[in-house]
Each structure stands twice: as C-alpha cells, then as structure tokens.
Amino acid sequence: MSYTCYLGGMDVPTPAKLTVKIKGNNKTLVLLNKGEINFLRFPGLTEITVPLVFPMLGGRRSPQAYLDMLEGLKTGKKTTQFILVRCSPDGRTLYDTNMTVSVEDYSIAEDAAKGLDVAVDVSLKQWRSYGTKTATVEQPVESGRA
C-alpha cells in the first residue's frame, strides 16, 4: 500500500505514522442521589499530529521550502487542506483523509541520528467555516377588500 501526503498545496514526504485525535465536547454533571450524568454534545475539532522528515539531499524540494510553507501558513493565519491518500498496490484509491486545517504548532528537531535531514512535528487543527446568517422577512401582500 502506498501513501501520498499533501499540506499547504505541496506534496510533503509521507509520514511514517500519523495521530488523529477526535475531541469530545461532552459535559458531565453530578446530580444529588443520582450520580454523574453526561450531556452529549457535538464533537470538538479534530487534531492531527504529523511527524515529517524533510530530506536535505535527494528530495523533491529543499527543507527550507517546506519550512517556508509552514511559516507562511502560521504567520499568515491561513487555512489549508491536509490530504493523505492511501492507494492499493494496483493504484486504486482506498481511503483518504481530506480536511481543512490550521497549523497550530510545529517544532523543528535537530537529530544527529537523522543525518542532514530536518525533522519537524506539525500539529494541525480542523477548521470549520462559520459566520452569521441573514434572513429577509417579507410582509404578506394584503389582498384588496371587496
């Protein structure tokens, strides 16, 4: 099975692993003589942790190009698509993760064990569109009195 990963409109090196956390928003309350109860609510925003390794040599882009993309998303307060496509050996798409996200945090780790490559842990958070809705109220047309 092969994977292809995209972030910020760029194909990024496929992470060795990926953590997706679907957050809960439920609230609990303790009732006298009844114990604890749970108020079920709409789920919170999904969080994704992506450990990436940007190769210094032989990669499609330089590590600096990826770091510039991350910095631009973070400082520009921009959302982007995170896409992870899973394909079978015969090339059929099996399942994909495609989510609008914001770059919450990222950390760059210098590790001699990784040689010249640059290791970056990226924390992403789901972004949901929001805004106010407007409504137009129309007055009913009075019919003529006979």
PDB file of C-alpha atoms in Angstrom:
ATOM      1  CA  MET A   1       0.000   0.000   0.000  1.00  0.00           C
ATOM      2  CA  SER A   2       1.319   3.463  -0.819  1.00  0.00           C
ATOM      3  CA  TYR A   3       0.563   6.846   0.656  1.00  0.00           C
ATOM      4  CA  THR A   4       0.722  10.361  -0.747  1.00  0.00           C
ATOM      5  CA  CYS A   5       0.566  13.342   1.605  1.00  0.00           C
ATOM      6  CA  TYR A   6      -0.231  16.994   0.820  1.00  0.00           C
ATOM      7  CA  LEU A   7      -0.116  20.058   3.050  1.00  0.00           C
ATOM      8  CA  GLY A   8      -0.225  23.706   2.051  1.00  0.00           C
ATOM      9  CA  GLY A   9      -0.684  22.730  -1.591  1.00  0.00           C
ATOM     10  CA  MET A  10       2.643  20.884  -1.591  1.00  0.00           C
ATOM     11  CA  ASP A  11       3.307  17.177  -1.642  1.00  0.00           C
ATOM     12  CA  VAL A  12       5.234  16.535   1.549  1.00  0.00           C
ATOM     13  CA  PRO A  13       7.221  13.432   2.464  1.00  0.00           C
ATOM     14  CA  THR A  14       4.800  10.805   3.700  1.00  0.00           C
ATOM     15  CA  PRO A  15       4.950  10.491   7.486  1.00  0.00           C
ATOM     16  CA  ALA A  16       5.866   7.123   8.982  1.00  0.00           C
ATOM     17  CA  LYS A  17       2.902   7.475  11.321  1.00  0.00           C
ATOM     18  CA  LEU A  18       0.054   9.868  11.959  1.00  0.00           C
ATOM     19  CA  THR A  19      -2.049  10.584  15.031  1.00  0.00           C
ATOM     20  CA  VAL A  20      -5.636  11.795  14.632  1.00  0.00           C
ATOM     21  CA  LYS A  21      -7.486  12.808  17.792  1.00  0.00           C
ATOM     22  CA  ILE A  22     -11.228  13.319  17.584  1.00  0.00           C
ATOM     23  CA  LYS A  23     -12.003  15.579  20.518  1.00  0.00           C
ATOM     24  CA  GLY A  24     -15.110  15.289  22.644  1.00  0.00           C
ATOM     25  CA  ASN A  25     -17.136  18.214  23.930  1.00  0.00           C
ATOM     26  CA  ASN A  26     -19.432  16.383  26.306  1.00  0.00           C
ATOM     27  CA  LYS A  27     -20.153  17.892  29.727  1.00  0.00           C
ATOM     28  CA  THR A  28     -20.805  15.999  32.912  1.00  0.00           C
ATOM     29  CA  LEU A  29     -22.790  16.980  35.970  1.00  0.00           C
ATOM     30  CA  VAL A  30     -23.228  15.303  39.341  1.00  0.00           C
ATOM     31  CA  LEU A  31     -26.843  15.051  40.498  1.00  0.00           C
ATOM     32  CA  LEU A  32     -27.753  14.604  44.154  1.00  0.00           C
ATOM     33  CA  ASN A  33     -28.541  10.958  44.875  1.00  0.00           C
ATOM     34  CA  LYS A  34     -28.249  10.061  41.156  1.00  0.00           C
ATOM     35  CA  GLY A  35     -24.520  10.239  40.489  1.00  0.00           C
ATOM     36  CA  GLU A  36     -22.788  11.613  37.442  1.00  0.00           C
ATOM     37  CA  ILE A  37     -24.589  12.175  34.142  1.00  0.00           C
ATOM     38  CA  ASN A  38     -23.210  13.019  30.717  1.00  0.00           C
ATOM     39  CA  PHE A  39     -24.616  15.699  28.374  1.00  0.00           C
ATOM     40  CA  LEU A  40     -23.758  14.629  24.831  1.00  0.00           C
ATOM     41  CA  ARG A  41     -22.605  17.458  22.587  1.00  0.00           C
ATOM     42  CA  PHE A  42     -21.327  17.907  19.055  1.00  0.00           C
ATOM     43  CA  PRO A  43     -17.677  16.699  18.812  1.00  0.00           C
ATOM     44  CA  GLY A  44     -14.849  19.183  19.195  1.00  0.00           C
ATOM     45  CA  LEU A  45     -12.312  19.982  16.496  1.00  0.00           C
ATOM     46  CA  THR A  46     -10.137  17.113  15.283  1.00  0.00           C
ATOM     47  CA  GLU A  47      -6.421  17.417  15.966  1.00  0.00           C
ATOM     48  CA  ILE A  48      -3.736  15.805  13.811  1.00  0.00           C
ATOM     49  CA  THR A  49      -0.085  15.345  14.753  1.00  0.00           C
ATOM     50  CA  VAL A  50       2.192  14.754  11.775  1.00  0.00           C
ATOM     51  CA  PRO A  51       5.877  13.919  12.230  1.00  0.00           C
ATOM     52  CA  LEU A  52       7.615  14.843   8.977  1.00  0.00           C
ATOM     53  CA  VAL A  53      11.187  14.362   7.834  1.00  0.00           C
ATOM     54  CA  PHE A  54      12.396  16.707   5.097  1.00  0.00           C
ATOM     55  CA  PRO A  55      15.396  15.212   3.261  1.00  0.00           C
ATOM     56  CA  MET A  56      18.327  17.536   2.760  1.00  0.00           C
ATOM     57  CA  LEU A  57      19.625  15.559  -0.217  1.00  0.00           C
ATOM     58  CA  GLY A  58      17.625  13.887  -2.959  1.00  0.00           C
ATOM     59  CA  GLY A  59      14.221  15.329  -2.051  1.00  0.00           C
ATOM     60  CA  ARG A  60      11.844  16.999  -4.471  1.00  0.00           C
ATOM     61  CA  ARG A  61      12.187  20.258  -2.515  1.00  0.00           C
ATOM     62  CA  SER A  62      14.641  21.646  -0.026  1.00  0.00           C
ATOM     63  CA  PRO A  63      13.754  21.516   3.672  1.00  0.00           C
ATOM     64  CA  GLN A  64      13.701  25.330   3.593  1.00  0.00           C
ATOM     65  CA  ALA A  65      10.850  25.291   1.044  1.00  0.00           C
ATOM     66  CA  TYR A  66       8.745  23.188   3.432  1.00  0.00           C
ATOM     67  CA  LEU A  67       9.671  25.335   6.429  1.00  0.00           C
ATOM     68  CA  ASP A  68       8.775  28.495   4.492  1.00  0.00           C
ATOM     69  CA  MET A  69       5.381  26.971   3.640  1.00  0.00           C
ATOM     70  CA  LEU A  70       4.706  26.142   7.312  1.00  0.00           C
ATOM     71  CA  GLU A  71       5.813  29.610   8.425  1.00  0.00           C
ATOM     72  CA  GLY A  72       3.603  31.254   5.804  1.00  0.00           C
ATOM     73  CA  LEU A  73       0.550  29.277   6.946  1.00  0.00           C
ATOM     74  CA  LYS A  74       1.239  30.035  10.617  1.00  0.00           C
ATOM     75  CA  THR A  75       2.044  33.731  10.380  1.00  0.00           C
ATOM     76  CA  GLY A  76      -0.438  34.406   7.582  1.00  0.00           C
ATOM     77  CA  LYS A  77      -3.266  32.941   9.690  1.00  0.00           C
ATOM     78  CA  LYS A  78      -4.286  30.836   6.698  1.00  0.00           C
ATOM     79  CA  THR A  79      -6.130  27.566   6.493  1.00  0.00           C
ATOM     80  CA  THR A  80      -5.118  24.827   4.104  1.00  0.00           C
ATOM     81  CA  GLN A  81      -6.037  21.310   3.114  1.00  0.00           C
ATOM     82  CA  PHE A  82      -4.364  18.315   4.716  1.00  0.00           C
ATOM     83  CA  ILE A  83      -4.726  15.349   2.400  1.00  0.00           C
ATOM     84  CA  LEU A  84      -3.442  11.831   2.935  1.00  0.00           C
ATOM     85  CA  VAL A  85      -4.292   9.436   0.095  1.00  0.00           C
ATOM     86  CA  ARG A  86      -3.984   5.687   0.584  1.00  0.00           C
ATOM     87  CA  CYS A  87      -3.656   3.543  -2.551  1.00  0.00           C
ATOM     88  CA  SER A  88      -3.613  -0.213  -3.090  1.00  0.00           C
ATOM     89  CA  PRO A  89      -0.673  -1.829  -4.915  1.00  0.00           C
ATOM     90  CA  ASP A  90      -2.691  -1.740  -8.171  1.00  0.00           C
ATOM     91  CA  GLY A  91      -3.159   2.059  -7.819  1.00  0.00           C
ATOM     92  CA  ARG A  92      -6.796   2.177  -6.661  1.00  0.00           C
ATOM     93  CA  THR A  93      -7.571   4.832  -4.068  1.00  0.00           C
ATOM     94  CA  LEU A  94      -8.673   3.046  -0.898  1.00  0.00           C
ATOM     95  CA  TYR A  95      -9.361   5.818   1.571  1.00  0.00           C
ATOM     96  CA  ASP A  96      -8.256   9.372   2.034  1.00  0.00           C
ATOM     97  CA  THR A  97      -8.153  11.954   4.751  1.00  0.00           C
ATOM     98  CA  ASN A  98      -9.048  15.387   3.386  1.00  0.00           C
ATOM     99  CA  MET A  99      -9.585  18.109   5.959  1.00  0.00           C
ATOM    100  CA  THR A 100      -9.369  21.901   6.115  1.00  0.00           C
ATOM    101  CA  VAL A 101      -6.882  22.670   8.881  1.00  0.00           C
ATOM    102  CA  SER A 102      -4.834  25.371  10.516  1.00  0.00           C
ATOM    103  CA  VAL A 103      -1.201  24.976  11.557  1.00  0.00           C
ATOM    104  CA  GLU A 104      -1.364  25.252  15.336  1.00  0.00           C
ATOM    105  CA  ASP A 105       2.239  24.487  16.250  1.00  0.00           C
ATOM    106  CA  TYR A 106       5.325  22.993  14.744  1.00  0.00           C
ATOM    107  CA  SER A 107       8.712  22.166  16.186  1.00  0.00           C
ATOM    108  CA  ILE A 108      11.978  21.556  14.377  1.00  0.00           C
ATOM    109  CA  ALA A 109      14.199  18.859  15.864  1.00  0.00           C
ATOM    110  CA  GLU A 110      17.893  18.577  15.143  1.00  0.00           C
ATOM    111  CA  ASP A 111      18.826  14.902  15.481  1.00  0.00           C
ATOM    112  CA  ALA A 112      22.266  13.552  14.584  1.00  0.00           C
ATOM    113  CA  ALA A 113      20.668  10.130  14.065  1.00  0.00           C
ATOM    114  CA  LYS A 114      18.694  11.578  11.137  1.00  0.00           C
ATOM    115  CA  GLY A 115      21.856  12.866   9.459  1.00  0.00           C
ATOM    116  CA  LEU A 116      21.329  16.002   7.408  1.00  0.00           C
ATOM    117  CA  ASP A 117      17.545  15.598   7.234  1.00  0.00           C
ATOM    118  CA  VAL A 118      15.265  18.019   9.070  1.00  0.00           C
ATOM    119  CA  ALA A 119      12.629  16.522  11.379  1.00  0.00           C
ATOM    120  CA  VAL A 120       9.507  18.579  12.047  1.00  0.00           C
ATOM    121  CA  ASP A 121       6.498  17.726  14.216  1.00  0.00           C
ATOM    122  CA  VAL A 122       3.423  19.580  12.946  1.00  0.00           C
ATOM    123  CA  SER A 123       0.213  19.993  14.960  1.00  0.00           C
ATOM    124  CA  LEU A 124      -2.854  20.683  12.847  1.00  0.00           C
ATOM    125  CA  LYS A 125      -6.383  21.514  13.959  1.00  0.00           C
ATOM    126  CA  GLN A 126      -9.578  21.098  11.972  1.00  0.00           C
ATOM    127  CA  TRP A 127     -11.120  24.356  10.787  1.00  0.00           C
ATOM    128  CA  ARG A 128     -14.851  24.768  10.357  1.00  0.00           C
ATOM    129  CA  SER A 129     -16.427  27.542   8.347  1.00  0.00           C
ATOM    130  CA  TYR A 130     -18.568  29.892  10.387  1.00  0.00           C
ATOM    131  CA  GLY A 131     -20.404  33.159  10.048  1.00  0.00           C
ATOM    132  CA  THR A 132     -23.686  34.867  10.653  1.00  0.00           C
ATOM    133  CA  LYS A 133     -26.721  34.110   8.580  1.00  0.00           C
ATOM    134  CA  THR A 134     -29.134  36.742   7.408  1.00  0.00           C
ATOM    135  CA  ALA A 135     -32.809  36.392   6.711  1.00  0.00           C
ATOM    136  CA  THR A 136     -35.175  38.613   4.787  1.00  0.00           C
ATOM    137  CA  VAL A 137     -38.670  38.955   6.172  1.00  0.00           C
ATOM    138  CA  GLU A 138     -41.275  39.692   3.582  1.00  0.00           C
ATOM    139  CA  GLN A 139     -44.553  41.300   4.541  1.00  0.00           C
ATOM    140  CA  PRO A 140     -47.567  39.448   3.180  1.00  0.00           C
ATOM    141  CA  VAL A 141     -49.341  41.301   0.411  1.00  0.00           C
ATOM    142  CA  GLU A 142     -52.843  42.250   1.500  1.00  0.00           C
ATOM    143  CA  SER A 143     -55.474  41.312  -0.985  1.00  0.00           C
ATOM    144  CA  GLY A 144     -57.936  44.038  -1.966  1.00  0.00           C
ATOM    145  CA  ARG A 145     -61.107  44.236   0.129  1.00  0.00           C
ATOM    146  CA  ALA A 146     -64.338  43.674  -1.722  1.00  0.00           C
TER     147      ALA A 146
END
